[in-house]
Tab-separated table of C-alpha atoms in Angstrom:
chain	number	residue	atom	x	y	z
A	1	MET	CA	16.642	4.905	10.230
A	2	TYR	CA	13.010	3.933	10.610
A	3	THR	CA	11.555	0.992	12.510
A	4	LEU	CA	7.990	-0.276	12.826
A	5	ASN	CA	6.571	-2.004	15.883
A	6	CYS	CA	4.365	-4.816	14.534
A	7	ASN	CA	2.796	-6.768	17.394
A	8	GLY	CA	5.959	-6.309	19.442
A	9	LYS	CA	8.217	-7.326	16.556
A	10	LEU	CA	10.521	-4.480	15.505
A	11	ILE	CA	10.895	-4.195	11.716
A	12	ASP	CA	14.060	-2.373	10.687
A	13	LEU	CA	13.598	-0.377	7.473
A	14	SER	CA	17.269	0.515	7.024
A	15	ARG	CA	17.028	-2.064	4.234
A	16	PRO	CA	13.795	-1.595	2.246
A	17	LYS	CA	11.116	-4.240	2.697
A	18	VAL	CA	8.561	-5.870	0.394
A	19	MET	CA	4.816	-6.017	1.010
A	20	GLY	CA	3.081	-8.748	-0.980
A	21	ILE	CA	-0.451	-8.062	-2.216
A	22	ILE	CA	-3.155	-10.661	-1.591
A	23	ASN	CA	-6.431	-9.389	-3.045
A	24	VAL	CA	-9.548	-11.241	-1.941
A	25	THR	CA	-11.636	-9.444	-4.551
A	26	PRO	CA	-13.329	-10.414	-7.824
A	27	ASP	CA	-12.465	-7.147	-9.595
A	28	SER	CA	-8.968	-5.911	-8.735
A	29	PHE	CA	-7.226	-4.525	-11.826
A	30	TYR	CA	-4.513	-7.205	-12.105
A	31	ASP	CA	-5.367	-10.253	-10.009
A	32	GLY	CA	-9.093	-9.908	-9.381
A	33	GLY	CA	-10.802	-13.266	-8.899
A	34	LYS	CA	-7.522	-15.131	-8.558
A	35	ILE	CA	-8.084	-15.943	-4.878
A	36	THR	CA	-11.521	-17.309	-4.021
A	37	SER	CA	-10.703	-19.625	-1.111
A	38	GLU	CA	-8.607	-19.865	2.036
A	39	LYS	CA	-6.536	-22.606	0.400
A	40	GLN	CA	-5.589	-20.352	-2.529
A	41	ALA	CA	-4.749	-17.508	-0.140
A	42	LEU	CA	-2.508	-19.813	1.919
A	43	ILE	CA	-0.688	-20.998	-1.221
A	44	GLN	CA	-0.027	-17.418	-2.302
A	45	ALA	CA	1.007	-16.394	1.218
A	46	GLU	CA	3.460	-19.295	1.416
A	47	GLN	CA	5.022	-18.384	-1.924
A	48	MET	CA	5.335	-14.691	-1.059
A	49	LEU	CA	6.878	-15.409	2.319
A	50	ALA	CA	9.312	-17.871	0.732
A	51	GLU	CA	10.304	-15.183	-1.777
A	52	GLY	CA	11.087	-12.738	1.015
A	53	ALA	CA	7.958	-10.702	1.718
A	54	THR	CA	8.095	-8.983	5.109
A	55	PHE	CA	4.418	-7.990	5.018
A	56	LEU	CA	1.306	-9.479	3.409
A	57	ASP	CA	-1.380	-6.932	2.531
A	58	ILE	CA	-4.891	-8.418	2.577
A	59	GLY	CA	-7.649	-6.464	0.860
A	60	GLY	CA	-11.317	-7.201	0.255
A	61	TYR	CA	-12.399	-3.970	-1.451
A	62	SER	CA	-11.011	-3.211	-4.905
A	63	SER	CA	-9.765	0.363	-5.161
A	64	ARG	CA	-9.185	0.373	-8.919
A	65	PRO	CA	-10.753	3.363	-10.726
A	66	GLY	CA	-14.509	2.928	-10.994
A	67	ALA	CA	-14.573	-0.099	-8.687
A	68	SER	CA	-17.957	-1.277	-7.417
A	69	GLU	CA	-19.134	-0.531	-3.899
A	70	VAL	CA	-18.645	-3.358	-1.403
A	71	SER	CA	-20.714	-3.539	1.782
A	72	GLU	CA	-18.988	-3.595	5.149
A	73	GLU	CA	-20.401	-7.058	5.815
A	74	GLU	CA	-19.046	-8.440	2.547
A	75	GLU	CA	-15.624	-6.879	3.122
A	76	LEU	CA	-15.467	-8.471	6.567
A	77	GLU	CA	-16.559	-11.849	5.159
A	78	ARG	CA	-13.799	-11.671	2.550
A	79	VAL	CA	-10.836	-10.626	4.694
A	80	ILE	CA	-11.306	-11.868	8.265
A	81	PRO	CA	-11.294	-15.638	7.518
A	82	ILE	CA	-8.223	-15.191	5.270
A	83	ILE	CA	-6.354	-13.245	7.962
A	84	ARG	CA	-7.172	-15.899	10.561
A	85	ALA	CA	-6.127	-18.709	8.224
A	86	ILE	CA	-2.784	-17.113	7.298
A	87	CYS	CA	-1.992	-16.196	10.913
A	88	GLY	CA	-2.828	-19.738	11.959
A	89	GLN	CA	-0.559	-21.262	9.314
A	90	PHE	CA	2.398	-18.834	9.511
A	91	LEU	CA	3.003	-17.833	13.114
A	92	ASP	CA	5.496	-15.003	12.507
A	93	VAL	CA	3.628	-13.446	9.583
A	94	ILE	CA	3.014	-9.686	9.600
A	95	ILE	CA	-0.324	-8.921	7.999
A	96	SER	CA	-1.474	-5.527	6.832
A	97	VAL	CA	-5.186	-5.017	6.240
A	98	ASP	CA	-6.039	-2.874	3.222
A	99	THR	CA	-9.214	-1.038	4.238
A	100	PHE	CA	-10.599	2.464	4.713
A	101	ARG	CA	-13.214	1.313	7.251
A	102	SER	CA	-12.437	1.528	10.962
A	103	THR	CA	-14.720	-1.412	11.788
A	104	VAL	CA	-12.856	-3.647	9.333
A	105	ALA	CA	-9.495	-2.401	10.623
A	106	LYS	CA	-10.461	-3.216	14.224
A	107	ALA	CA	-11.817	-6.674	13.353
A	108	ALA	CA	-8.721	-7.430	11.261
A	109	VAL	CA	-6.301	-6.496	14.040
A	110	GLU	CA	-8.322	-8.598	16.478
A	111	ALA	CA	-8.019	-11.483	13.964
A	112	GLY	CA	-4.218	-11.111	13.808
A	113	ALA	CA	-3.349	-8.212	11.490
A	114	ALA	CA	-0.531	-5.960	12.689
A	115	VAL	CA	-0.739	-2.990	10.280
A	116	VAL	CA	-3.601	-0.880	8.861
A	117	ASN	CA	-3.242	0.286	5.233
A	118	ASP	CA	-5.817	2.991	4.463
A	119	ILE	CA	-6.123	4.337	0.900
A	120	SER	CA	-8.011	7.362	2.223
A	121	GLY	CA	-5.709	8.429	5.065
A	122	GLY	CA	-8.767	8.605	7.303
A	123	THR	CA	-10.817	10.843	5.012
A	124	LEU	CA	-13.498	8.232	4.198
A	125	ASP	CA	-14.141	7.191	7.817
A	126	GLU	CA	-14.011	9.796	10.567
A	127	TYR	CA	-13.293	7.116	13.164
A	128	MET	CA	-10.328	5.492	11.400
A	129	ILE	CA	-7.497	7.566	12.862
A	130	SER	CA	-8.781	7.370	16.441
A	131	THR	CA	-9.379	3.621	16.007
A	132	VAL	CA	-5.811	3.029	14.799
A	133	GLY	CA	-4.569	5.142	17.709
A	134	ASP	CA	-6.474	2.886	20.106
A	135	LEU	CA	-5.192	-0.254	18.352
A	136	GLN	CA	-1.583	0.993	18.563
A	137	VAL	CA	-0.531	-0.485	15.223
A	138	PRO	CA	1.438	1.072	12.341
A	139	TYR	CA	-0.713	3.091	9.952
A	140	ILE	CA	-0.120	3.435	6.221
A	141	MET	CA	-1.889	6.557	4.999
A	142	MET	CA	-2.270	7.048	1.274
A	143	HIS	CA	-3.124	10.192	-0.667
A	144	MET	CA	-6.322	10.073	-2.669
A	145	LYS	CA	-9.077	12.530	-3.556
A	146	GLY	CA	-12.684	11.387	-3.599
A	147	ASN	CA	-13.216	7.628	-3.685
A	148	PRO	CA	-12.501	4.826	-6.201
A	149	LYS	CA	-15.633	5.718	-8.184
A	150	THR	CA	-14.895	9.462	-8.434
A	151	MET	CA	-11.107	9.837	-8.162
A	152	SER	CA	-10.347	9.737	-11.904
A	153	SER	CA	-12.082	13.097	-12.361
A	154	LEU	CA	-10.334	14.757	-9.396
A	155	THR	CA	-6.894	15.424	-10.840
A	156	ASN	CA	-6.650	19.220	-10.492
A	157	TYR	CA	-3.664	20.360	-8.436
A	158	LYS	CA	-1.734	23.605	-8.127
A	159	GLN	CA	1.419	21.468	-8.074
A	160	VAL	CA	0.878	17.768	-7.450
A	161	THR	CA	3.912	16.998	-5.265
A	162	GLN	CA	3.512	20.086	-3.085
A	163	ASP	CA	-0.237	19.496	-2.722
A	164	VAL	CA	0.301	15.859	-1.699
A	165	LEU	CA	3.027	16.846	0.779
A	166	TYR	CA	0.685	19.425	2.327
A	167	TYR	CA	-2.027	16.766	2.635
A	168	PHE	CA	0.400	14.507	4.495
A	169	SER	CA	1.533	17.260	6.854
A	170	GLU	CA	-2.097	17.702	7.946
A	171	ARG	CA	-2.947	13.991	8.163
A	172	ILE	CA	0.273	13.132	10.036
A	173	ALA	CA	-0.498	15.837	12.621
A	174	LEU	CA	-3.963	14.330	13.167
A	175	ALA	CA	-2.487	10.829	13.474
A	176	ARG	CA	0.129	11.951	15.985
A	177	LYS	CA	-2.555	13.688	18.028
A	178	ALA	CA	-4.493	10.388	18.088
A	179	GLY	CA	-1.446	8.590	19.502
A	180	ILE	CA	-0.323	6.749	16.358
A	181	ASN	CA	3.415	6.171	16.712
A	182	ASP	CA	4.340	4.485	13.412
A	183	ILE	CA	3.071	6.251	10.278
A	184	ILE	CA	3.978	5.411	6.674
A	185	ALA	CA	3.221	7.721	3.721
A	186	ASP	CA	1.998	6.335	0.397
A	187	PRO	CA	1.809	9.065	-2.304
A	188	GLY	CA	-1.002	7.149	-4.018
A	189	PHE	CA	0.258	6.498	-7.532
A	190	GLY	CA	-2.777	6.159	-9.801
A	191	PHE	CA	-5.231	7.584	-7.294
A	192	ALA	CA	-6.672	10.902	-8.522
A	193	LYS	CA	-3.557	11.501	-10.645
A	194	THR	CA	-2.977	11.669	-14.375
A	195	GLN	CA	-0.181	9.705	-16.040
A	196	GLU	CA	1.938	12.852	-16.119
A	197	GLN	CA	1.264	13.557	-12.439
A	198	ASN	CA	2.224	10.006	-11.470
A	199	PHE	CA	5.635	10.418	-13.103
A	200	GLU	CA	6.057	13.873	-11.588
A	201	LEU	CA	5.424	12.403	-8.134
A	202	LEU	CA	7.889	9.585	-8.734
A	203	ASN	CA	10.505	11.999	-10.060
A	204	GLU	CA	10.169	14.104	-6.891
A	205	LEU	CA	9.720	11.222	-4.452
A	206	GLU	CA	12.858	12.182	-2.499
A	207	LEU	CA	10.998	15.303	-1.279
A	208	PHE	CA	8.790	13.016	0.815
A	209	ARG	CA	11.814	12.326	3.020
A	210	ASN	CA	11.059	15.746	4.538
A	211	LEU	CA	8.036	14.175	6.242
A	212	ASN	CA	10.460	12.172	8.413
A	213	ILE	CA	8.428	8.982	8.099
A	214	PRO	CA	8.883	5.896	5.868
A	215	ILE	CA	7.647	6.065	2.268
A	216	LEU	CA	5.674	3.234	0.659
A	217	ALA	CA	5.642	2.991	-3.130
A	218	GLY	CA	2.620	1.270	-4.657
A	219	ILE	CA	3.533	1.146	-8.334
A	220	SER	CA	3.233	-2.557	-9.129
A	221	ARG	CA	1.735	-3.230	-12.598
A	222	LYS	CA	-0.257	0.029	-12.496
A	223	SER	CA	-1.594	1.929	-15.491
A	224	MET	CA	1.231	4.499	-15.329
A	225	ILE	CA	3.367	1.594	-16.563
A	226	TYR	CA	1.164	-0.346	-18.940
A	227	LYS	CA	-0.557	2.635	-20.565
A	228	THR	CA	2.780	4.364	-21.119
A	229	LEU	CA	4.181	1.215	-22.744
A	230	ASN	CA	0.957	0.363	-24.630
A	231	ILE	CA	0.723	-3.074	-23.016
A	232	ASP	CA	-1.565	-4.551	-20.366
A	233	ALA	CA	-1.059	-5.232	-16.666
A	234	GLN	CA	-0.115	-8.859	-17.363
A	235	ASP	CA	2.976	-7.702	-19.285
A	236	ALA	CA	3.982	-4.895	-16.905
A	237	LEU	CA	6.498	-6.722	-14.683
A	238	ASN	CA	9.568	-5.396	-16.481
A	239	GLY	CA	8.273	-1.833	-16.288
A	240	THR	CA	7.373	-2.369	-12.637
A	241	SER	CA	10.937	-3.417	-11.818
A	242	ALA	CA	12.316	-0.349	-13.606
A	243	LEU	CA	10.134	2.019	-11.586
A	244	HIS	CA	10.738	0.103	-8.349
A	245	SER	CA	14.460	0.724	-8.795
A	246	ILE	CA	13.823	4.442	-9.255
A	247	ALA	CA	11.565	4.565	-6.175
A	248	LEU	CA	14.252	2.847	-4.097
A	249	LEU	CA	16.942	5.262	-5.285
A	250	LYS	CA	14.655	8.139	-4.263
A	251	GLY	CA	14.082	6.815	-0.746
A	252	ALA	CA	11.187	4.329	-0.699
A	253	SER	CA	11.322	2.076	2.376
A	254	ILE	CA	8.521	-0.336	1.404
A	255	LEU	CA	7.495	-1.674	-2.015
A	256	ARG	CA	3.896	-2.914	-2.212
A	257	VAL	CA	3.972	-5.513	-4.975
A	258	HIS	CA	2.353	-8.393	-6.833
A	259	ASP	CA	5.739	-9.968	-7.603
A	260	VAL	CA	7.826	-10.421	-4.457
A	261	LYS	CA	10.893	-12.168	-5.871
A	262	GLU	CA	11.508	-9.525	-8.525
A	263	ALA	CA	10.992	-6.667	-6.062
A	264	ASN	CA	13.558	-8.159	-3.697
A	265	GLU	CA	15.983	-8.440	-6.611
A	266	CYS	CA	15.547	-4.697	-7.216
A	267	ILE	CA	16.319	-4.029	-3.552
A	268	THR	CA	19.473	-6.169	-3.666
A	269	LEU	CA	20.751	-4.492	-6.839
A	270	VAL	CA	20.067	-0.958	-5.596
A	271	GLU	CA	21.617	-1.852	-2.249
A	272	ASN	CA	24.814	-2.914	-4.053
A	273	LEU	CA	24.757	0.245	-6.150
A	274	ASN	CA	24.482	2.396	-3.028
A	275	GLY	CA	27.199	0.360	-1.344
A	276	ALA	CA	29.549	1.055	-4.237
A	277	SER	CA	29.095	4.821	-4.056
């Protein structure tokens, strides 16, 4: 089974793990503007860790469809103090930085982050993959076409699952060549995919096991849930848990979530189901 080396701490993924989302942004689709201070970030970090989060994912650039551009300086000002504060308060915490910029990734790791989570898989910054190779940290590469402003119009695929798998085969080869040892694949639910394509990807998620790296599922409260159910993101926890269970049954090793307690409950229930088979 897979392991990740996070600052010398070996994370065993034989039992799936939960990554709690801490957005330091004013415009994220679900919790934008919720965290505007270090104190609020520390409160949320404490709760997520108490509920069983293995990773905390800190992001300062909203990647929702049509999101506004954020300067590098502003992104750094948002995330670096929060990373330092959380690392200072919780000594064993494993922080992932959610960024597609190599400069932000480097500064975040120097501030205490142990994982880089890149929505672009290195396609929006030519220096990202070599930087992560130099940093020697685990790298989460997501599939996306275009950028947050343009991705909604870039949903043409020959066959979405096969196209995304081909993308990963190329990006993983580049990452290996750069000396990145621990790579995680995120299919990118909601990023340059239609509702139908999102469900097709989820239905065929077990095919991503052929990449021989861990799979991260980022489904939490996304539009594939709330638009399908004709609700809003605030009411999408039940739907999130349903799809988390499916992702786990199909091989997801990490769930990136807004609701840590409920995600861990899904893991426990699926674990018992698998144990009974």
